[in-house]
PDB file of C-alpha atoms and ligand atoms in Angstrom:
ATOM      1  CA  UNK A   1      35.462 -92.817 127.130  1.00 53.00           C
ATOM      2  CA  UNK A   2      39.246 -92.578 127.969  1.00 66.00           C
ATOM      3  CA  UNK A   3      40.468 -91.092 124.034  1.00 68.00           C
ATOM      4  CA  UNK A   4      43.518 -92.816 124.652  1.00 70.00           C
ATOM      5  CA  UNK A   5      41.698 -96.158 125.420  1.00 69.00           C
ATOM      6  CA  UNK A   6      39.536 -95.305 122.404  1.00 71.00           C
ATOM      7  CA  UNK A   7      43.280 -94.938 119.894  1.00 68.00           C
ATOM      8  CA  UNK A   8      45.001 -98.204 121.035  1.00 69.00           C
ATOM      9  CA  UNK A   9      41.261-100.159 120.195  1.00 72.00           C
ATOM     10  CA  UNK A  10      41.824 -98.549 116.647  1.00 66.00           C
ATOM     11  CA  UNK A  11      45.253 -99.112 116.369  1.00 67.00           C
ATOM     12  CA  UNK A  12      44.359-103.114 117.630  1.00 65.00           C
ATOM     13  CA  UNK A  13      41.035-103.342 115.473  1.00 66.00           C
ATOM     14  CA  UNK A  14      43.571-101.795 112.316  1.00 67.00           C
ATOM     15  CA  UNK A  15      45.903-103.933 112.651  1.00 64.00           C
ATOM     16  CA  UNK A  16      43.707-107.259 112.803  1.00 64.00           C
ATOM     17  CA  UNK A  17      41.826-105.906 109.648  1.00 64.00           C
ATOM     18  CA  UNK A  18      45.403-105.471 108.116  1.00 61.00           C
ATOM     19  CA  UNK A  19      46.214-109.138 108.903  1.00 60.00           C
ATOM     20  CA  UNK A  20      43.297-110.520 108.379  1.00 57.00           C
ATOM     21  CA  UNK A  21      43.011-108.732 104.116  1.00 55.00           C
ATOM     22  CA  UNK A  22      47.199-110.035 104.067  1.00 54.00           C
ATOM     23  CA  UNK A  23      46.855-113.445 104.788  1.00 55.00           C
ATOM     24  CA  UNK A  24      43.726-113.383 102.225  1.00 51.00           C
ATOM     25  CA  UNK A  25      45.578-112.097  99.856  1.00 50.00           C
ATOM     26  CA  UNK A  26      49.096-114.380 100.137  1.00 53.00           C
ATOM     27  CA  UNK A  27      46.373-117.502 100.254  1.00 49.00           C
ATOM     28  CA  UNK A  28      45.260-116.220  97.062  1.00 43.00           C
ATOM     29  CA  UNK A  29      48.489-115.791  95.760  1.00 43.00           C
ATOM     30  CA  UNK A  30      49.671-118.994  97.075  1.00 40.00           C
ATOM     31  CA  UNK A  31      46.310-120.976  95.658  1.00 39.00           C
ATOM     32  CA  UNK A  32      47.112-119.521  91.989  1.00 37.00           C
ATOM     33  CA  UNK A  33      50.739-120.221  92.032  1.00 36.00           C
ATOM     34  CA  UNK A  34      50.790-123.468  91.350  1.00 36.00           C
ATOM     35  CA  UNK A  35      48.304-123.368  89.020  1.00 33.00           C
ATOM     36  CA  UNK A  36      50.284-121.135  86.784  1.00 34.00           C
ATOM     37  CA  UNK A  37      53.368-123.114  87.380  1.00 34.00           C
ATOM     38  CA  UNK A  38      51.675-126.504  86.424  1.00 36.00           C
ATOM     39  CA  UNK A  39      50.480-125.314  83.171  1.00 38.00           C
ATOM     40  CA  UNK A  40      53.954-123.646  82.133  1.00 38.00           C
ATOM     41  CA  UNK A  41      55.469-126.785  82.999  1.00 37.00           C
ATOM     42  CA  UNK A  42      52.610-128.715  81.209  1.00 37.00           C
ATOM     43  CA  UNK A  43      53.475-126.700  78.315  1.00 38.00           C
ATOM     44  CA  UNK A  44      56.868-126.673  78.617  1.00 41.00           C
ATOM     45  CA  UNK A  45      57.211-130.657  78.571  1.00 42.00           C
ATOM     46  CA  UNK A  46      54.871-130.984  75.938  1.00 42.00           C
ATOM     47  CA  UNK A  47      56.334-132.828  72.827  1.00 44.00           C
ATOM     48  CA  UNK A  48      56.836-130.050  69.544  1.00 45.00           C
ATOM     49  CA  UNK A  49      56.004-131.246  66.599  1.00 51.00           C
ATOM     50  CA  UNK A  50      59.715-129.183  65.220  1.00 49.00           C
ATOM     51  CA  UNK A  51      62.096-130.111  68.259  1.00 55.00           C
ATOM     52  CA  UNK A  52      64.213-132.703  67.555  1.00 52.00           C
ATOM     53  CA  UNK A  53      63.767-135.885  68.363  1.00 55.00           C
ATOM     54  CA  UNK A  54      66.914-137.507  70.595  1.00 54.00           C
ATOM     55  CA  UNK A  55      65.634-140.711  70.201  1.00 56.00           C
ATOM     56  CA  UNK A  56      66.558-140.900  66.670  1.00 62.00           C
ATOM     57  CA  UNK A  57      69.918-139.548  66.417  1.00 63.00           C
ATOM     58  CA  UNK A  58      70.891-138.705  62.677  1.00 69.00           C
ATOM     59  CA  UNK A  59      73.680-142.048  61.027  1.00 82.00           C
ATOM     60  CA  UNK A  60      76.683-140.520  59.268  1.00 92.00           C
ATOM     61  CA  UNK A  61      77.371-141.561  55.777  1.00 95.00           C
ATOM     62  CA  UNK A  62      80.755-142.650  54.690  1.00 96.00           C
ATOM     63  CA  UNK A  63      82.220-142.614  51.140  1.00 97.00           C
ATOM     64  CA  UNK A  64      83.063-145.959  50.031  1.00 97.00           C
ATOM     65  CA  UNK A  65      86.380-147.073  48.474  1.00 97.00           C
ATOM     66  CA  UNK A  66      86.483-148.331  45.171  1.00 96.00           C
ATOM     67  CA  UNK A  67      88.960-149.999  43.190  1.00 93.00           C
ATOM     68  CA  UNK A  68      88.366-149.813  39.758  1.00 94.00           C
ATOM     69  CA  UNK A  69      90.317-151.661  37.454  1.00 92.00           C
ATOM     70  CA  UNK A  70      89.744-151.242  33.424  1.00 93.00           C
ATOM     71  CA  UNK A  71      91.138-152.639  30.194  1.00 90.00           C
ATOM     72  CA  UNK A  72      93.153-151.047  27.435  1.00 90.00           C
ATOM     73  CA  UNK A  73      90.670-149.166  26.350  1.00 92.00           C
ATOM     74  CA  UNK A  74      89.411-146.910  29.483  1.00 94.00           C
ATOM     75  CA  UNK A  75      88.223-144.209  31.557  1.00 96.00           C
ATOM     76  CA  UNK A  76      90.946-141.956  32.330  1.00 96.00           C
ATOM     77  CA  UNK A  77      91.846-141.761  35.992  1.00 96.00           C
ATOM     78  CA  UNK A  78      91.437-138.133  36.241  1.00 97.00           C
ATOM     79  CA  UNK A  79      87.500-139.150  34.951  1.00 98.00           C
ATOM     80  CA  UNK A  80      87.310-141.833  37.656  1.00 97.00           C
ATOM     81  CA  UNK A  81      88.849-139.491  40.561  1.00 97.00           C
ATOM     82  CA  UNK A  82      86.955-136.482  39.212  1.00 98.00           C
ATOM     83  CA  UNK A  83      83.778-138.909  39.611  1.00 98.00           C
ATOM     84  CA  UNK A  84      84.530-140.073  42.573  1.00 98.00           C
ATOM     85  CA  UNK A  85      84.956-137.007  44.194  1.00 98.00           C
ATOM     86  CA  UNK A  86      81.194-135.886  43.083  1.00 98.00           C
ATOM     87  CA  UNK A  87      80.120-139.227  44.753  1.00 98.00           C
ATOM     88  CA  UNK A  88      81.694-138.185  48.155  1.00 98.00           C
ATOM     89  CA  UNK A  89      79.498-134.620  47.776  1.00 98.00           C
ATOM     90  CA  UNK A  90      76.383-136.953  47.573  1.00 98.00           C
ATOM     91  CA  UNK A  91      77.138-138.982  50.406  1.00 98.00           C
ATOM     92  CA  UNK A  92      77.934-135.764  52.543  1.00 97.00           C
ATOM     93  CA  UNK A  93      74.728-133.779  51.285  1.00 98.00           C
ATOM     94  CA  UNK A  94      73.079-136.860  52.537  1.00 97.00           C
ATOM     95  CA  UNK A  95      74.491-136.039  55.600  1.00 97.00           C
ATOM     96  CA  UNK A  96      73.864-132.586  56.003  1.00 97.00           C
ATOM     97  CA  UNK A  97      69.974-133.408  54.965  1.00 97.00           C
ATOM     98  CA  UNK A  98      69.598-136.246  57.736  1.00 95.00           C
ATOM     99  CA  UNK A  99      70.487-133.366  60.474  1.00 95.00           C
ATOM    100  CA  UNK A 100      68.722-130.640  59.003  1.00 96.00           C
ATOM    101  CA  UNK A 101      65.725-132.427  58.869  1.00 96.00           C
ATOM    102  CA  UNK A 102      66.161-133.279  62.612  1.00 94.00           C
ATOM    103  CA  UNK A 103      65.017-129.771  63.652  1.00 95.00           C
ATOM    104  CA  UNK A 104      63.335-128.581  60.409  1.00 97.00           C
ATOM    105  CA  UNK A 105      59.747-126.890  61.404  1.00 97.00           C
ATOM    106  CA  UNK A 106      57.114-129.040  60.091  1.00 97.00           C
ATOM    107  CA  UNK A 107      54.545-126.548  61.102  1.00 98.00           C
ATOM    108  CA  UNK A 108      55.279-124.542  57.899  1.00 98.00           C
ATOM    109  CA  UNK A 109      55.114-127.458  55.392  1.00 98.00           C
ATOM    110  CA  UNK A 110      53.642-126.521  52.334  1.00 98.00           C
ATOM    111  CA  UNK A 111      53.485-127.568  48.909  1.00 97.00           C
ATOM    112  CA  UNK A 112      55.130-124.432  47.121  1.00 97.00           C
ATOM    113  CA  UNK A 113      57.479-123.653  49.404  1.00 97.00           C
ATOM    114  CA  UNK A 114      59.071-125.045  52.546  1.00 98.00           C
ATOM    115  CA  UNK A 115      62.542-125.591  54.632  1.00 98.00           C
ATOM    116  CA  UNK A 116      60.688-129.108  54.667  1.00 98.00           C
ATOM    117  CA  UNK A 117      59.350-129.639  51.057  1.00 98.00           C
ATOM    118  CA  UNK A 118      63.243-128.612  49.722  1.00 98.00           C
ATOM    119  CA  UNK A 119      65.378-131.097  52.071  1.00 98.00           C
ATOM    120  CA  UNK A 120      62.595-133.957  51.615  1.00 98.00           C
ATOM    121  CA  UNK A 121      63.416-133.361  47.564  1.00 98.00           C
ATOM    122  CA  UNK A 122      66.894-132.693  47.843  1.00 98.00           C
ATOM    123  CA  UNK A 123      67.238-136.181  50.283  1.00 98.00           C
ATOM    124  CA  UNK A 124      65.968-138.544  47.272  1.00 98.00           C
ATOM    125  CA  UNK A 125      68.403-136.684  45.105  1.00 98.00           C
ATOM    126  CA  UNK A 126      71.559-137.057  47.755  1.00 98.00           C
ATOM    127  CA  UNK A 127      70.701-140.529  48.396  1.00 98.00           C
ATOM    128  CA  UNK A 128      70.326-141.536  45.075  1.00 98.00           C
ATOM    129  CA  UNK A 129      72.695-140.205  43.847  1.00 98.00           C
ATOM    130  CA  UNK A 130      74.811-141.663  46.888  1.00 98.00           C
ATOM    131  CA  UNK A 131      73.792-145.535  46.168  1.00 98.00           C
ATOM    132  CA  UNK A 132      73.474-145.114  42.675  1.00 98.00           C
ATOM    133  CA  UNK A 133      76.949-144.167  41.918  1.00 98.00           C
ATOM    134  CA  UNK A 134      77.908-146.774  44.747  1.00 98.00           C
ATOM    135  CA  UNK A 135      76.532-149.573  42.274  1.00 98.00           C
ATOM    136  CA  UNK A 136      78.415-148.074  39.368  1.00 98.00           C
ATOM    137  CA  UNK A 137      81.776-147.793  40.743  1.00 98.00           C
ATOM    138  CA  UNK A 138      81.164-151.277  42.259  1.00 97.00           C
ATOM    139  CA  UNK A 139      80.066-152.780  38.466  1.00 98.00           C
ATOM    140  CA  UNK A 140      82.547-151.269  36.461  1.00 97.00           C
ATOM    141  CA  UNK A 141      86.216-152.702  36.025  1.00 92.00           C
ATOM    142  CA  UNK A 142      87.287-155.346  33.498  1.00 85.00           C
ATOM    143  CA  UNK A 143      88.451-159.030  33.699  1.00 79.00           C
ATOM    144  CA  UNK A 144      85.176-160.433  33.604  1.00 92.00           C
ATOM    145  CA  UNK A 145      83.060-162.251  31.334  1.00 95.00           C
ATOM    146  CA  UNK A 146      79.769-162.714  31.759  1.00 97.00           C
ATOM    147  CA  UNK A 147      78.372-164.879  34.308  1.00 97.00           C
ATOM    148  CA  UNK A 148      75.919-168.244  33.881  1.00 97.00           C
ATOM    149  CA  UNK A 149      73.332-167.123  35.522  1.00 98.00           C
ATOM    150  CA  UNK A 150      73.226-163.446  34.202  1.00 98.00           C
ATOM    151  CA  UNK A 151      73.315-164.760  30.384  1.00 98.00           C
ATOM    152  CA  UNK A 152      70.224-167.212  31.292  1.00 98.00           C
ATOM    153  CA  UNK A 153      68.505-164.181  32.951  1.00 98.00           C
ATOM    154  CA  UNK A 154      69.153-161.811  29.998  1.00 98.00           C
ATOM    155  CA  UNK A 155      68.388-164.653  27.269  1.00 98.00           C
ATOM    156  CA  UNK A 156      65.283-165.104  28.766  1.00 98.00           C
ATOM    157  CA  UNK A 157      63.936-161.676  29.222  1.00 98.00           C
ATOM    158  CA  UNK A 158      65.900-159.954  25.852  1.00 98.00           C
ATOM    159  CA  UNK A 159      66.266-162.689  23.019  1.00 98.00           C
ATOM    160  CA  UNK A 160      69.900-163.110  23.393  1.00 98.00           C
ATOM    161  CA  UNK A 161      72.639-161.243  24.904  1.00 98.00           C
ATOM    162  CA  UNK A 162      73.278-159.024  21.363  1.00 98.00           C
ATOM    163  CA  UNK A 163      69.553-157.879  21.972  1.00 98.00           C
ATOM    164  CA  UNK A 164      70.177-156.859  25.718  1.00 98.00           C
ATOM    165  CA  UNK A 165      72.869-154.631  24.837  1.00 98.00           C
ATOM    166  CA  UNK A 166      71.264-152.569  21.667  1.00 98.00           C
ATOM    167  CA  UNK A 167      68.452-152.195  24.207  1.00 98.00           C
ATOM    168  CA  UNK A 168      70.773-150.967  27.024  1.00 98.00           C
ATOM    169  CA  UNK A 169      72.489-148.888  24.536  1.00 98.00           C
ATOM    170  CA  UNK A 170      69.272-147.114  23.438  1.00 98.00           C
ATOM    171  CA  UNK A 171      68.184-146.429  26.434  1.00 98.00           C
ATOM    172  CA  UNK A 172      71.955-144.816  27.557  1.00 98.00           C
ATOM    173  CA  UNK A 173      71.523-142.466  24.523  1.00 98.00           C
ATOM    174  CA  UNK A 174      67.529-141.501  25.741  1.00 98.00           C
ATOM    175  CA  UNK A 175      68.736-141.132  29.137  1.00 98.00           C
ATOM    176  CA  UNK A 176      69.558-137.989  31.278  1.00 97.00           C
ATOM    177  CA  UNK A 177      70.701-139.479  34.268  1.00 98.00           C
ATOM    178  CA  UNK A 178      70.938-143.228  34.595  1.00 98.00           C
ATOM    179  CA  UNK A 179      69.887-146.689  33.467  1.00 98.00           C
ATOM    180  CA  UNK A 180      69.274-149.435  35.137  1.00 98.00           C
ATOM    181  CA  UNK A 181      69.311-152.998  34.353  1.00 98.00           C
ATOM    182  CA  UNK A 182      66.415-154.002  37.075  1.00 98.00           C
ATOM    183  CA  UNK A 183      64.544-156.814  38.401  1.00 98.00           C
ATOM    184  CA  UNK A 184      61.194-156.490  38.926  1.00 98.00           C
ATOM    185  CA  UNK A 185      59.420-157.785  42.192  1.00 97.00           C
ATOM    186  CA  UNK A 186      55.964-157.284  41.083  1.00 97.00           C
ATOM    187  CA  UNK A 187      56.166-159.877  37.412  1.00 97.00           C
ATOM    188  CA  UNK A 188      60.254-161.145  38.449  1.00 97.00           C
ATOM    189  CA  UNK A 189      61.006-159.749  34.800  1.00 98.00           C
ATOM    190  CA  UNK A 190      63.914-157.777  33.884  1.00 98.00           C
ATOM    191  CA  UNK A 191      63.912-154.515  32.191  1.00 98.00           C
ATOM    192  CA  UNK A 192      66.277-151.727  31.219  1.00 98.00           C
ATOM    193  CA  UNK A 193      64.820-148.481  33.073  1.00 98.00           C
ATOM    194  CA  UNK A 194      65.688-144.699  31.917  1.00 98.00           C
ATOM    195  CA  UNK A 195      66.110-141.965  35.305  1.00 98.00           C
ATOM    196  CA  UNK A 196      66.325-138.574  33.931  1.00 98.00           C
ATOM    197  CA  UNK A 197      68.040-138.005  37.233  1.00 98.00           C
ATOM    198  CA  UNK A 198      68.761-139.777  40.790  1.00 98.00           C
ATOM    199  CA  UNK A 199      65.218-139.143  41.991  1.00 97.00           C
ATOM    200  CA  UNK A 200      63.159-139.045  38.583  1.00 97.00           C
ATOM    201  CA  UNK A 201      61.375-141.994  36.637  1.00 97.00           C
ATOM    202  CA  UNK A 202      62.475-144.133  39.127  1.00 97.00           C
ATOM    203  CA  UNK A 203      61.118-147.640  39.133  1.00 97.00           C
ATOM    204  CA  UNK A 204      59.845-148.941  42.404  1.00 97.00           C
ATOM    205  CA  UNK A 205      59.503-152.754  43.385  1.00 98.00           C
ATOM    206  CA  UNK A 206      62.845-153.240  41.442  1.00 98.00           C
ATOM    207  CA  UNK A 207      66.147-154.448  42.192  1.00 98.00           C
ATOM    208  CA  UNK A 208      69.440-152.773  40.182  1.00 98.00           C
ATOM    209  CA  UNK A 209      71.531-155.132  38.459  1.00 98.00           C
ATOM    210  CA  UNK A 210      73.796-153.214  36.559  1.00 98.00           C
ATOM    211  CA  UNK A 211      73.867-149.665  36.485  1.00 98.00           C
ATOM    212  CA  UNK A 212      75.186-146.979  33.829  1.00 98.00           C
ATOM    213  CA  UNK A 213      75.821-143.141  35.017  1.00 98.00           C
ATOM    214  CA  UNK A 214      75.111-141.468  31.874  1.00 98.00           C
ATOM    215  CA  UNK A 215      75.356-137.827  33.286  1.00 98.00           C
ATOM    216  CA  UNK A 216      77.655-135.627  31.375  1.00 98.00           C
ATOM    217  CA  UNK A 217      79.879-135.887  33.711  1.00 98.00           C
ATOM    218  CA  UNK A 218      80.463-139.666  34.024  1.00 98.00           C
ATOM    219  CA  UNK A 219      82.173-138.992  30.261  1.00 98.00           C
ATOM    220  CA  UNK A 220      82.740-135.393  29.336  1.00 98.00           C
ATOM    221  CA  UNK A 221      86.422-135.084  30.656  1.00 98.00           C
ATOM    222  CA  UNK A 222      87.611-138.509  28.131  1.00 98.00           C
ATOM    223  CA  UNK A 223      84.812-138.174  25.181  1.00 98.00           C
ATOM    224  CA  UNK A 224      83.503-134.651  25.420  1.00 98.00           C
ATOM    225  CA  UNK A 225      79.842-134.690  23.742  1.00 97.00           C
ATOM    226  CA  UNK A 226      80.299-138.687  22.325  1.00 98.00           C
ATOM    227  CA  UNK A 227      78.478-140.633  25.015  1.00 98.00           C
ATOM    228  CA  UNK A 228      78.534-143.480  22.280  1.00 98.00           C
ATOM    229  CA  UNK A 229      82.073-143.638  22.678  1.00 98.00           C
ATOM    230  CA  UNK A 230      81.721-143.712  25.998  1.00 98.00           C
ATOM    231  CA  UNK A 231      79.175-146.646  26.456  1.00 98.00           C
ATOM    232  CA  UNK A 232      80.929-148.755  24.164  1.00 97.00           C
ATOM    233  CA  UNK A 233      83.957-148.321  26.053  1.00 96.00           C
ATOM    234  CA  UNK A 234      81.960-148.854  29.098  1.00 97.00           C
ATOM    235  CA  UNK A 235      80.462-151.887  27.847  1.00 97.00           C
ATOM    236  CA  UNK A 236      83.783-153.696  27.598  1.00 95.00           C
ATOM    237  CA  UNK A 237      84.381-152.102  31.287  1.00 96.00           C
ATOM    238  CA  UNK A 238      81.559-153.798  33.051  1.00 97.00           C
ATOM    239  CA  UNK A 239      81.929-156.304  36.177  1.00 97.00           C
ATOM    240  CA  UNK A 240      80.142-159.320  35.333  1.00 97.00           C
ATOM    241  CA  UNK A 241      81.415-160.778  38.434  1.00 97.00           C
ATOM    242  CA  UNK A 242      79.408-158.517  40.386  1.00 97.00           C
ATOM    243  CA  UNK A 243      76.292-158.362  38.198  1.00 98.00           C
ATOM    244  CA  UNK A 244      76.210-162.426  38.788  1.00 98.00           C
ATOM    245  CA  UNK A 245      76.687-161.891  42.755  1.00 98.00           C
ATOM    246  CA  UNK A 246      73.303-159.390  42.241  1.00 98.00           C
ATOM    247  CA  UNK A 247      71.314-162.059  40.729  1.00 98.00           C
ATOM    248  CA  UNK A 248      72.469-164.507  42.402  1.00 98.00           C
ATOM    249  CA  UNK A 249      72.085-162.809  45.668  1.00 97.00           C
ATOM    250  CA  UNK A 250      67.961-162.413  44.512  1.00 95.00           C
ATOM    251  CA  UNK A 251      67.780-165.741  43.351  1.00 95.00           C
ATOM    252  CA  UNK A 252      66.137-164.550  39.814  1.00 95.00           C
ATOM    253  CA  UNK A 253      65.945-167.351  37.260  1.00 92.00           C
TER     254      UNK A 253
HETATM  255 FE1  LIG B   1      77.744-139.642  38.200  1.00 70.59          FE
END
């Protein structure tokens, strides 16, 4: 055998073997690829449970204007502007919860503690609180007396109009946070109901009427401790007009 014939048929056989175990192994390569890509991008597209969700883009909340106009006997205007301005925090809070609870991980819910569990609280507080004090500023301001329809409604469900009020009164002085003068869905009765604060004891199936704010705050500025000072004066302070539109608007006889 010629030795040199003998090298260049190794050097030939090597080199197929080479590019035979190459193009193996970028087939291989090439078969797995995709595979690995696929399921990244599976993953990747998959919707999270925590990532926000564009479709429901978070609605800003505006303070409302209210002009409130009272009788000789009043709320101060630094009260009413100091009042007001505590409103607008509500109404902003209720903003900042809407957002955060566009991207808030719901995987760590729990009970005790959670991002979750504390905005879904605080939001029934900020929105209360929001609307509530939106139906106050909007029923208070004299001028008024009260309306047809409202005296029939309160006759019928209180006595007489003298019972209504020691019963609204009462309640005022048990309450921590707010009463409301509601209409029920459920037995289309009207009661005076007692919220130790914006999202506590609340009443469901029930439609405000007339609110009261009977926070400390509503009061302390003008009357210090004397909420019955404060009520009575509010009580000769309260839109009619407005409480009429309400029960009107529900049609409650
Ligand atoms: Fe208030």
């Amino acid at each position: 055998m010629n030795p040199k014939r003998n090298a260049l048929l190794f050097a030939v056989a090597l080199f197929i073997i080479l590019f035979v175990v190459l193009t193996f192994i970028r087939n291989y390569e090439l078969s797995i690829v995709p595979i690995i890509t696929s399921n990244q991008t599976s993953q990747d597209s998959m919707p999270s449970s925590y990532s926000p969700d564009v479709s429901l883009p978070s609605k800003r909340y505006t303070p409302k204007e209210f002009a409130i106009v009272m009788g000789p006997k009043k709320l101060s205007d630094k009260q009413i502007k100091d009042h007001k301005e505590l409103y607008a925090g509500y109404v902003n809070k209720r903003n900042e919860i809407d957002e955060a609870l566009q991207t808030v991980d719901k995987s760590k819910a729990n009970q005790s503690y959670s991002q979750l569990r504390g905005l879904k609280v605080a939001e029934t507080f900020a929105r209360n609180g929001a609307l509530l004090h939106e139906l106050y500023f909007e029923n208070i301001g004299t001028g008024t007396t009260m309306g047809e329809k409202t005296q029939q409604v309160i006759v019928k469900n209180f006595g007489s109009v003298q019972a209504f009020k020691e019963d609204i009164m009462a309640t005022a002085i048990s309450a921590r946070g707010w009463v409301l003068t509601c209409y029920n869905l459920d037995d289309n009765r009207v009661q005076n109901y007692l919220l130790d604060a914006h999202n506590e004891t609340v009443p469901v199936l029930t439609i405000p009427l007339l609110a009261v704010d009977t926070y400390e705050h509503a009061y302390m500025i003008d009357f210090g401790i004397n909420r019955k000072e404060y009520l009575n004066i509010l009580w000769d302070n309260i839109n009619w007009n407005i409480v009429e539109e309400r029960v009107k608007q529900w049609e409650i006889s």
